[in-house]
């Protein structure tokens, strides 16, 4: 097992795995870009998108996003393809006949999977979020047709004991209509600020209130009441809080995403589920590389009557099943049926159990 010859086989398998993986990426990405251009060419022409923006703002940033989304498919097909060829050429039989255990034969595969895992995780946590900024900005300008005009009935706890309410927020002029700010201590309202409108002022980083009304409550009958026409105020609530959605979280590196989750949990913001889903997806997708690698080796290390084509067909079917399972598991989060960590890791748990069964049968 420890002979130098087998170490050369390790290098051979790792080289095959990595090189086939990146060749598959280049080939499939080229096809996807062609289909994407054919689908969006009318938008590009109709909205006069500059060629430089199409290439560098959109497609250069689209490629890592696409790789991240379908990395399990690429890995699985890669393993299925080159391992099936090794099996067809009797290379797997030769390796095992030399006294190498099935478990030991998996080692170079797992080393390759570790390298891809580290690359994918690094991209998910830091690189792709930054590239998504330009990609989503381009899509909003030249592709997307829908525009959200207002948020309604927004409730936020902006600080400990301070609660903000906005009946509606209009995006075209960054104005919160029927704005209320309440301060509560010991389960009692201490003060309440109401305003007909609160418009965001980027120069001071605060809000300009119109037709405001403040009541400061006391134990007796001496409540203090103040009113006015205009007032500037700075609170722990900015205009960006009204623009956050499930697309926004895709642009945040992991440290900023964690800060957002902490803030949204404190505020009781229901949109926190988008940030939670994004965070756990960034870890679950790279981790699936190990599971799908083991499954791919076990499914393709023996000769089949259908040959490589049958193995690739099985690999594609299982890969899409995993991706669909991962997307479907998000519905458990939206419906509140399962916590985010359980729902998003459930596909990996199920497929890990399937991989264990397949490995047990293949290694016997």
Coordinates of C-alpha atoms in Angstrom, one line a residue:
X1 CA 0.0 0.0 0.0
X2 CA 2.8 2.4 0.8
X3 CA 4.9 1.5 -2.2
X4 CA 6.2 4.4 -4.3
X5 CA 4.3 3.1 -7.3
X6 CA 1.0 3.7 -5.7
X7 CA 2.0 7.2 -4.8
X8 CA 2.3 7.8 -8.5
X9 CA -1.2 6.5 -9.0
X10 CA -2.3 9.1 -6.3
X11 CA -0.8 11.9 -8.4
X12 CA -2.3 10.4 -11.5
X13 CA -5.9 10.3 -10.1
X14 CA -5.5 13.8 -8.6
X15 CA -4.3 15.2 -11.9
X16 CA -7.1 13.5 -13.8
X17 CA -9.7 14.8 -11.3
X18 CA -8.6 18.4 -11.3
X19 CA -7.9 18.7 -15.0
X20 CA -11.2 17.0 -16.0
X21 CA -13.1 19.2 -13.5
X22 CA -11.8 22.5 -15.0
X23 CA -12.2 21.3 -18.6
X24 CA -15.8 20.4 -17.8
X25 CA -16.2 23.9 -16.3
X26 CA -14.9 25.6 -19.4
X27 CA -17.0 23.5 -21.7
X28 CA -20.3 23.8 -19.8
X29 CA -19.8 27.5 -19.0
X30 CA -19.3 28.2 -22.7
X31 CA -22.6 26.5 -23.5
X32 CA -24.4 28.4 -20.7
X33 CA -23.1 31.8 -21.9
X34 CA -24.3 31.1 -25.4
X35 CA -27.8 30.2 -24.2
X36 CA -27.8 33.2 -21.8
X37 CA -26.9 35.6 -24.6
X38 CA -29.6 34.3 -26.8
X39 CA -32.1 34.7 -24.0
X40 CA -31.1 38.3 -23.0
X41 CA -30.0 39.7 -26.3
X42 CA -33.3 41.6 -26.7
X43 CA -32.8 43.2 -23.3
X44 CA -29.3 44.2 -24.1
X45 CA -30.3 45.8 -27.4
X46 CA -33.5 47.3 -26.2
X47 CA -31.9 49.0 -23.2
X48 CA -28.7 49.9 -25.1
X49 CA -26.3 48.0 -22.8
X50 CA -22.7 48.9 -23.6
X51 CA -20.5 46.0 -24.8
X52 CA -17.9 46.7 -22.1
X53 CA -20.6 46.4 -19.4
X54 CA -22.0 43.2 -20.9
X55 CA -18.6 41.5 -20.9
X56 CA -16.9 42.8 -17.8
X57 CA -19.8 43.9 -15.5
X58 CA -22.1 41.0 -16.3
X59 CA -20.4 37.9 -17.7
X60 CA -17.1 38.2 -15.9
X61 CA -19.1 38.2 -12.7
X62 CA -21.7 35.8 -13.9
X63 CA -19.2 33.0 -14.4
X64 CA -18.1 32.5 -10.7
X65 CA -21.8 32.8 -9.7
X66 CA -22.8 30.1 -12.1
X67 CA -19.8 27.9 -11.0
X68 CA -20.9 28.2 -7.4
X69 CA -24.6 27.3 -8.2
X70 CA -23.8 24.2 -10.1
X71 CA -20.5 23.0 -8.6
X72 CA -22.1 19.7 -7.3
X73 CA -23.1 18.9 -10.9
X74 CA -19.6 19.6 -12.2
X75 CA -17.9 17.5 -9.5
X76 CA -20.2 14.6 -9.9
X77 CA -20.0 14.5 -13.7
X78 CA -16.2 14.8 -13.5
X79 CA -15.8 11.9 -11.1
X80 CA -18.3 9.7 -13.0
X81 CA -16.6 10.5 -16.4
X82 CA -12.9 9.8 -15.7
X83 CA -13.5 7.0 -13.2
X84 CA -15.8 5.2 -15.7
X85 CA -13.0 5.5 -18.3
X86 CA -10.5 4.0 -15.7
X87 CA -12.9 1.2 -15.1
X88 CA -13.4 0.6 -18.8
X89 CA -9.6 0.4 -19.3
X90 CA -9.4 -2.0 -16.3
X91 CA -7.3 0.5 -14.4
X92 CA -9.5 0.2 -11.3
X93 CA -9.2 -3.6 -11.3
X94 CA -5.4 -3.2 -11.6
X95 CA -5.2 -0.9 -8.6
X96 CA -7.3 -3.2 -6.4
X97 CA -5.5 -6.3 -7.5
X98 CA -2.3 -4.9 -6.2
X99 CA -3.6 -5.2 -2.7
X100 CA -4.9 -1.7 -2.4
X101 CA -8.1 -1.5 -0.4
X102 CA -11.2 0.3 -1.8
X103 CA -10.9 2.8 1.1
X104 CA -7.3 3.6 0.2
X105 CA -8.2 4.1 -3.4
X106 CA -10.6 6.8 -2.4
X107 CA -7.8 8.9 -0.8
X108 CA -6.6 10.8 -3.9
X109 CA -10.3 11.5 -4.8
X110 CA -10.9 13.0 -1.3
X111 CA -7.7 15.0 -1.6
X112 CA -8.9 16.4 -4.9
X113 CA -12.3 17.1 -3.4
X114 CA -10.6 18.9 -0.5
X115 CA -8.9 21.2 -2.9
X116 CA -12.1 22.0 -4.7
X117 CA -13.9 22.4 -1.4
X118 CA -11.4 25.0 -0.2
X119 CA -11.6 26.9 -3.5
X120 CA -15.4 26.8 -3.6
X121 CA -15.7 27.9 0.1
X122 CA -13.3 30.8 -0.4
X123 CA -15.3 31.9 -3.4
X124 CA -18.6 31.6 -1.6
X125 CA -17.5 33.5 1.5
X126 CA -15.5 36.4 -0.1
X127 CA -15.1 36.5 -3.9
X128 CA -18.5 35.8 -5.3
X129 CA -20.4 38.2 -3.0
X130 CA -18.2 41.1 -4.3
X131 CA -18.7 40.0 -7.9
X132 CA -22.4 39.8 -7.3
X133 CA -22.5 43.5 -6.7
X134 CA -21.7 44.4 -10.3
X135 CA -23.7 41.5 -11.7
X136 CA -26.9 42.4 -9.8
X137 CA -26.4 46.1 -10.6
X138 CA -26.2 45.3 -14.3
X139 CA -29.3 43.0 -14.2
X140 CA -31.3 45.7 -12.4
X141 CA -30.3 48.3 -15.0
X142 CA -30.5 46.3 -18.3
X143 CA -32.3 43.0 -17.6
X144 CA -34.9 43.1 -14.8
X145 CA -38.2 44.7 -15.6
X146 CA -39.9 44.6 -12.3
X147 CA -39.5 47.4 -9.8
X148 CA -40.6 47.4 -6.2
X149 CA -42.2 50.7 -5.5
X150 CA -42.9 50.5 -1.8
X151 CA -42.6 48.4 1.4
X152 CA -45.6 48.3 3.6
X153 CA -46.2 47.9 7.3
X154 CA -42.5 47.7 8.3
X155 CA -41.8 47.0 12.0
X156 CA -38.2 47.1 13.3
X157 CA -36.6 47.1 16.7
X158 CA -33.7 49.4 15.9
X159 CA -32.2 49.4 19.4
X160 CA -32.9 47.8 22.8
X161 CA -36.3 49.3 23.8
X162 CA -36.7 51.4 20.6
X163 CA -39.2 50.3 17.9
X164 CA -39.8 51.9 14.5
X165 CA -42.9 51.5 12.4
X166 CA -43.4 52.7 8.8
X167 CA -46.8 52.3 7.1
X168 CA -45.2 52.4 3.6
X169 CA -41.8 53.2 2.1
X170 CA -41.6 54.8 -1.4
X171 CA -38.4 53.9 -3.2
X172 CA -38.4 56.6 -5.9
X173 CA -38.0 59.4 -3.3
X174 CA -36.7 57.4 -0.3
X175 CA -39.6 58.5 1.9
X176 CA -41.2 56.7 4.8
X177 CA -44.8 57.5 5.1
X178 CA -46.6 57.6 8.5
X179 CA -43.4 57.1 10.5
X180 CA -43.5 56.2 14.2
X181 CA -40.7 55.7 16.8
X182 CA -41.6 54.3 20.2
X183 CA -39.3 54.0 23.2
X184 CA -40.4 51.3 25.8
X185 CA -38.9 50.7 29.2
X186 CA -40.1 48.2 31.8
X187 CA -43.0 47.3 29.4
X188 CA -44.2 50.9 29.4
X189 CA -44.1 53.5 26.6
X190 CA -41.8 56.3 27.6
X191 CA -42.1 58.4 24.4
X192 CA -43.7 58.2 21.0
X193 CA -42.6 60.2 17.9
X194 CA -44.9 60.3 15.0
X195 CA -44.4 62.0 11.6
X196 CA -46.4 62.3 8.5
X197 CA -43.3 61.7 6.4
X198 CA -39.6 60.9 7.0
X199 CA -37.4 61.4 4.0
X200 CA -33.8 60.1 3.9
X201 CA -31.1 62.7 3.6
X202 CA -27.8 61.1 2.5
X203 CA -25.7 64.2 3.3
X204 CA -26.4 64.0 7.0
X205 CA -27.1 60.2 7.1
X206 CA -30.4 60.8 8.8
X207 CA -34.1 61.5 8.3
X208 CA -36.0 64.8 7.7
X209 CA -39.3 64.6 9.5
X210 CA -42.4 66.5 8.2
X211 CA -45.3 67.4 10.5
X212 CA -44.0 65.6 13.5
X213 CA -45.5 65.0 16.9
X214 CA -43.8 63.8 20.2
X215 CA -45.4 62.7 23.4
X216 CA -43.3 61.9 26.4
X217 CA -45.3 59.9 28.9
X218 CA -45.2 60.4 32.7
X219 CA -46.7 58.7 35.7
X220 CA -49.3 61.4 36.3
X221 CA -51.2 63.6 34.0
X222 CA -48.3 65.8 33.0
X223 CA -47.4 64.2 29.6
X224 CA -45.2 66.5 27.5
X225 CA -46.3 67.1 24.0
X226 CA -44.3 68.8 21.3
X227 CA -45.1 69.4 17.6
X228 CA -43.4 70.9 14.6
X229 CA -43.2 71.1 10.9
X230 CA -39.6 70.1 10.2
X231 CA -37.0 68.2 12.2
X232 CA -33.8 66.3 11.5
X233 CA -33.1 63.1 13.3
X234 CA -30.5 60.4 13.2
X235 CA -31.4 56.8 14.3
X236 CA -30.2 53.3 13.9
X237 CA -32.2 52.9 10.7
X238 CA -31.0 53.8 7.2
X239 CA -32.4 53.8 3.8
X240 CA -30.5 50.6 2.9
X241 CA -32.7 48.7 5.4
X242 CA -35.7 49.2 3.1
X243 CA -33.9 47.8 0.1
X244 CA -32.6 44.6 1.6
X245 CA -34.1 41.4 0.0
X246 CA -33.0 37.9 -0.9
X247 CA -30.8 39.4 -3.7
X248 CA -29.1 41.9 -1.5
X249 CA -27.6 39.2 0.8
X250 CA -25.8 37.7 -2.2
X251 CA -23.6 40.7 -2.3
X252 CA -22.3 40.6 1.3
X253 CA -19.1 38.9 2.4
X254 CA -19.4 36.5 5.3
X255 CA -18.5 39.0 8.0
X256 CA -21.1 41.5 6.8
X257 CA -23.6 38.8 6.3
X258 CA -23.2 37.7 10.0
X259 CA -23.6 41.3 11.1
X260 CA -26.8 41.6 9.1
X261 CA -28.2 38.4 10.6
X262 CA -27.4 39.7 14.1
X263 CA -29.1 43.0 13.4
X264 CA -32.1 41.5 11.7
X265 CA -32.6 39.1 14.5
X266 CA -32.5 41.9 17.0
X267 CA -35.0 43.9 15.0
X268 CA -37.3 40.9 14.5
X269 CA -37.0 41.4 10.7
X270 CA -38.7 38.5 8.9
X271 CA -36.2 39.0 6.0
X272 CA -33.6 37.4 8.2
X273 CA -34.5 34.1 6.6
X274 CA -33.0 35.2 3.3
X275 CA -29.7 36.0 5.0
X276 CA -29.8 32.7 7.0
X277 CA -30.5 30.7 3.8
X278 CA -27.6 32.5 2.0
X279 CA -25.2 31.8 4.8
X280 CA -25.9 28.1 5.2
X281 CA -26.0 27.6 1.4
X282 CA -22.4 29.0 1.2
X283 CA -21.3 26.1 3.4
X284 CA -23.6 23.2 2.4
X285 CA -22.8 23.5 -1.4
X286 CA -18.9 23.2 -1.0
X287 CA -19.3 20.4 1.6
X288 CA -21.4 18.3 -0.8
X289 CA -18.3 17.9 -2.9
X290 CA -17.1 15.2 -0.5
X291 CA -20.4 13.3 -0.6
X292 CA -20.8 13.4 -4.3
X293 CA -17.2 12.4 -4.9
X294 CA -17.7 9.3 -2.9
X295 CA -21.0 8.5 -4.6
X296 CA -19.4 9.1 -8.0
X297 CA -16.5 6.8 -7.4
X298 CA -18.7 4.0 -6.0
X299 CA -21.1 4.2 -8.9
X300 CA -18.5 4.3 -11.7
X301 CA -15.6 2.1 -10.5
X302 CA -17.1 -1.0 -12.0
X303 CA -17.8 -1.8 -15.6
X304 CA -21.4 -1.5 -16.7
X305 CA -23.1 -2.8 -19.8
X306 CA -24.3 0.6 -20.6
X307 CA -20.7 1.9 -20.5
X308 CA -19.7 5.5 -19.7
X309 CA -22.9 6.9 -21.1
X310 CA -25.0 5.1 -18.5
X311 CA -22.8 6.3 -15.7
X312 CA -22.9 9.9 -16.9
X313 CA -26.7 9.7 -17.1
X314 CA -26.9 8.4 -13.6
X315 CA -24.5 11.1 -12.4
X316 CA -26.5 13.9 -14.0
X317 CA -29.8 12.6 -12.6
X318 CA -28.4 12.4 -9.1
X319 CA -26.7 15.8 -9.3
X320 CA -29.9 17.5 -10.4
X321 CA -31.8 15.6 -7.7
X322 CA -29.4 17.0 -5.1
X323 CA -29.7 20.6 -6.5
X324 CA -33.5 20.3 -6.6
X325 CA -33.6 18.9 -3.1
X326 CA -31.4 21.8 -1.8
X327 CA -33.8 24.3 -3.5
X328 CA -36.9 22.5 -2.2
X329 CA -35.5 22.4 1.3
X330 CA -35.6 26.2 1.3
X331 CA -39.3 26.0 1.2
X332 CA -39.2 24.5 4.7
X333 CA -37.6 27.7 5.9
X334 CA -40.1 30.0 4.1
X335 CA -43.0 28.1 5.6
X336 CA -41.4 27.9 9.1
X337 CA -41.6 24.1 9.1
X338 CA -37.9 23.7 9.9
X339 CA -35.1 25.8 11.3
X340 CA -32.7 27.1 8.6
X341 CA -29.7 25.0 9.7
X342 CA -31.8 21.8 9.7
X343 CA -33.5 22.5 6.3
X344 CA -30.3 23.5 4.5
X345 CA -28.2 20.6 5.8
X346 CA -30.9 18.0 5.3
X347 CA -30.0 17.3 1.6
X348 CA -26.3 16.6 2.7
X349 CA -27.4 14.4 5.5
X350 CA -29.7 12.3 3.2
X351 CA -27.2 12.1 0.4
X352 CA -24.4 11.2 2.9
X353 CA -26.6 8.2 4.1
X354 CA -27.1 7.2 0.4
X355 CA -23.3 7.5 -0.2
X356 CA -22.6 5.3 2.8
X357 CA -24.9 2.6 1.5
X358 CA -23.4 2.8 -2.0
X359 CA -19.9 2.7 -0.6
X360 CA -20.7 -0.3 1.5
X361 CA -22.0 -2.2 -1.5
X362 CA -19.2 -1.1 -3.8
X363 CA -16.4 -2.0 -1.4
X364 CA -17.5 -5.5 -0.7

